[in-house]
XYZ file of C-alpha atoms in Angstrom:
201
model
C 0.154 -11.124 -27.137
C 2.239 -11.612 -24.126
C 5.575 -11.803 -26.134
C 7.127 -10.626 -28.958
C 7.805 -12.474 -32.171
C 11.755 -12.585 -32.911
C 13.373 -10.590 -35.782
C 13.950 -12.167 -39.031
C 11.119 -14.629 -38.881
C 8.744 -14.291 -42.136
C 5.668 -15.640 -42.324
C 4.474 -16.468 -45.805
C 1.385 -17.788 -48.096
C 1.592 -22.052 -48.298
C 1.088 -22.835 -51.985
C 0.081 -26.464 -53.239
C 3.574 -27.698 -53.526
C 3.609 -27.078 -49.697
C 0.969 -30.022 -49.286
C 3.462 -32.764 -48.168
C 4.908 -30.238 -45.429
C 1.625 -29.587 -44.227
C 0.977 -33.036 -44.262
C 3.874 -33.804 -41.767
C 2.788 -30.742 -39.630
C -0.416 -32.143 -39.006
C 0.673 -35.890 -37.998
C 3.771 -33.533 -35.930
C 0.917 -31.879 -34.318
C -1.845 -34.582 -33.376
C 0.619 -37.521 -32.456
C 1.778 -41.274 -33.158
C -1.168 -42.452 -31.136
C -4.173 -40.770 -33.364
C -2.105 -40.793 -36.084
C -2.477 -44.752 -35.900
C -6.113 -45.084 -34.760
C -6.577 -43.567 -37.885
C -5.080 -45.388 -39.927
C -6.706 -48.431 -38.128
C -5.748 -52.540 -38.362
C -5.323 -52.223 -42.055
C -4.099 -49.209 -42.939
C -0.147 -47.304 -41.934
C 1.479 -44.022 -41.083
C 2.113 -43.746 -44.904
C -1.874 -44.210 -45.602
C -2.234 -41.041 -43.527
C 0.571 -39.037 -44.825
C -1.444 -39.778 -48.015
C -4.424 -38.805 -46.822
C -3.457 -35.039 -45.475
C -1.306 -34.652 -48.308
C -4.051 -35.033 -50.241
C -6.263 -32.601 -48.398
C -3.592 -29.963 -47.887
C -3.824 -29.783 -51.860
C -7.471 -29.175 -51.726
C -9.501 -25.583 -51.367
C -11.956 -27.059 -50.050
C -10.682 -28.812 -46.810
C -9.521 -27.696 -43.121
C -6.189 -28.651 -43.831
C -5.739 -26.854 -47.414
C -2.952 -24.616 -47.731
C -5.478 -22.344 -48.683
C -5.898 -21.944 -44.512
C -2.220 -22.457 -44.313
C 0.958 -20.270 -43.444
C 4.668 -21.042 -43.248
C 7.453 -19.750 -41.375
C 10.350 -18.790 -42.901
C 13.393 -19.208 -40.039
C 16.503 -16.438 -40.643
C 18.582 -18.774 -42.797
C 15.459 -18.901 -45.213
C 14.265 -22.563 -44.736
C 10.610 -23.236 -44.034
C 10.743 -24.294 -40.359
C 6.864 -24.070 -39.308
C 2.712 -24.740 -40.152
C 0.360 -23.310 -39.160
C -3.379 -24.239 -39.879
C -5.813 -21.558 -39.321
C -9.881 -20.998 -40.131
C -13.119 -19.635 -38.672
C -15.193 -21.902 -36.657
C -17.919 -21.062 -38.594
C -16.369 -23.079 -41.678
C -15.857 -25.928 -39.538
C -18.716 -28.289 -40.585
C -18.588 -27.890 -44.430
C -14.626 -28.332 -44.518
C -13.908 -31.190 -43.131
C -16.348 -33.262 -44.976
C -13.333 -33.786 -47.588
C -11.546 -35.299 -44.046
C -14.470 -37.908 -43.934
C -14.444 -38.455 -47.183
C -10.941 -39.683 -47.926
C -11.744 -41.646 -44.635
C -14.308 -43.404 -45.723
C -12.371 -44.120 -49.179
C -9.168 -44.845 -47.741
C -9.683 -46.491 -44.072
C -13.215 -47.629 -44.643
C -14.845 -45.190 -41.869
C -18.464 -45.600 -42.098
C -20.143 -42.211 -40.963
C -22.861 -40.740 -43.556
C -22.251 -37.613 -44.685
C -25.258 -36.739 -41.896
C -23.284 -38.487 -39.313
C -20.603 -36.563 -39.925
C -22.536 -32.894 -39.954
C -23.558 -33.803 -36.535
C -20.552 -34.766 -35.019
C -19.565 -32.168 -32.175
C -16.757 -30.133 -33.277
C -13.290 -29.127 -31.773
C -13.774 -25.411 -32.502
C -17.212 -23.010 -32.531
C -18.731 -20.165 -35.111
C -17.247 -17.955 -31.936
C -13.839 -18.585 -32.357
C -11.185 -18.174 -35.069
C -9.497 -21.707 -34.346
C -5.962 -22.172 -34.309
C -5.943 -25.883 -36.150
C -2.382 -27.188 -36.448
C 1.222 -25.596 -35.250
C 4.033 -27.339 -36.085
C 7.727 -26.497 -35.882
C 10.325 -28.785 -37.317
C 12.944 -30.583 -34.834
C 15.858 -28.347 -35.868
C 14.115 -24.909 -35.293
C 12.286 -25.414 -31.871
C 12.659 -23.302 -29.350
C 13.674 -20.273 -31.381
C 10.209 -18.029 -31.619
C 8.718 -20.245 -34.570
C 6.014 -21.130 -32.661
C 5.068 -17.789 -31.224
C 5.476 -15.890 -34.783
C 2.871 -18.456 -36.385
C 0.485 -17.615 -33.608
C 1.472 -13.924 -33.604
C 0.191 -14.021 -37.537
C -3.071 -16.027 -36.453
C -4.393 -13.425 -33.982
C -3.938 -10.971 -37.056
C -6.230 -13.400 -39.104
C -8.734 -13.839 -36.098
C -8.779 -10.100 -35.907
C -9.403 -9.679 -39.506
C -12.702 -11.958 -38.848
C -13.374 -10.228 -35.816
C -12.661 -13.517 -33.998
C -10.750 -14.564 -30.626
C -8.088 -16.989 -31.501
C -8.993 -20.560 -29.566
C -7.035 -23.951 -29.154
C -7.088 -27.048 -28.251
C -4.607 -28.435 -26.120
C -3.899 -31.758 -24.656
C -3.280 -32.754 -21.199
C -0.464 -34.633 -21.480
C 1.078 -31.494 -23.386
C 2.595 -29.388 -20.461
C 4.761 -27.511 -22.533
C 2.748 -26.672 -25.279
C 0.409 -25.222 -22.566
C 2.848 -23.453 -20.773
C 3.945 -21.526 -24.076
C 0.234 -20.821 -25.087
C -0.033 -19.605 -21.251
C 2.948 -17.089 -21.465
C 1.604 -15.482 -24.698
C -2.123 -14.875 -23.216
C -3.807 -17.934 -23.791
C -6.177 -18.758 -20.787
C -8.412 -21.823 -20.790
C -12.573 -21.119 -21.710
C -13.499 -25.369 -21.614
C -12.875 -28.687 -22.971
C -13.603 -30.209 -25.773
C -13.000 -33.687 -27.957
C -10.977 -34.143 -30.642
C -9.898 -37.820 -31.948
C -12.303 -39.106 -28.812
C -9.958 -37.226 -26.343
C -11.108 -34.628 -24.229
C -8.784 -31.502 -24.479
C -8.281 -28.152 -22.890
C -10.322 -25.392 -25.031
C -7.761 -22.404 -24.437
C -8.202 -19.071 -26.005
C -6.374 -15.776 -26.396
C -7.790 -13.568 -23.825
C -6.276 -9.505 -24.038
């Protein structure tokens, strides 16, 4: 990676008591706007926070904290998510996502809609799901720490670490940019076409 991580960051296992952090990383990390076309006409914010609270408890889900690591900021507070998994798990984890979906927002894929739905990430690429740093620790090496301890993960798998970032995120791209990060594609994600960036050495 292009830069180093700063000193006294720690990066540490999530556990299930994590779940509502995670859950907050993930609507941090995808947005007000798909955070409410999920939750649709009927449903709220608080419907969703549900939801991925829900699924962060889970082992079998994208967004369990099984796939989950937390950084731990000098003064010891948990200050950043990270949501991290092989591409080639993709399809079979986030059938729980559809599920609660279905039961909560009344989405009405079947279960072999959903398997062949194109995915954000591939069986080629370790995929770098959510980041997340919380308001008061931003801009102090969070970010690049959590995505320092992915590439170890993607190398474990013998993976390249890959992205998705969104066009009307400039900043986010220009950090992924200074680390190494160099764009392979695009792909959808919430029926928005992103960037498909990925960690070239």
């Amino acid at each position: 990676m292009g830069r180093p991580a700063p000193e006294g960051i720690r990066i540490i296992d999530a556990t299930i008591d994590d779940a509502p952090l995670i859950a907050r990383a993930i609507m941090d990390a995808v947005g007000p706007e798909i955070v409410n076309g999920m939750a649709g006409e009927n449903g709220s914010a608080d419907d969703v926070f549900g939801v991925f609270t829900r699924l962060a408890r889970r082992d079998d889900s994208q967004y369990s904290y099984l796939n989950t690591r937390i950084a731990l900021a000098p003064d010891g507070q948990k200050a950043g998510v990270c949501v991290s998994y092989s591409g080639k798990e993709l399809i079979p984890l986030r059938r729980a996502f559809f599920n609660e979906a279905r039961q909560v927002f009344g989405w009405q894929l079947t279960p072999e809609e959903v398997d062949s739905l194109p995915g954000e990430t591939t069986p080629e690429e370790f995929y770098l799901d959510t980041l997340s740093t919380l308001p008061k620790y931003r801009g102090q090496g969070i970010a690049t720490a959590l995505i320092a301890d992915a590439k170890l993960k993607a190398d474990q798998c013998g993976l390249p670490l890959g992205l998705l970032c969104a066009d009307d995120n400039p900043r986010a791209r220009k950090l992924y940019e200074s680390i190494g990060f160099q764009p392979v594609g695009r792909r959808l994600f919430a029926g928005e076409e992103m960037t498909n960036m990925r960690l070239i050495e």
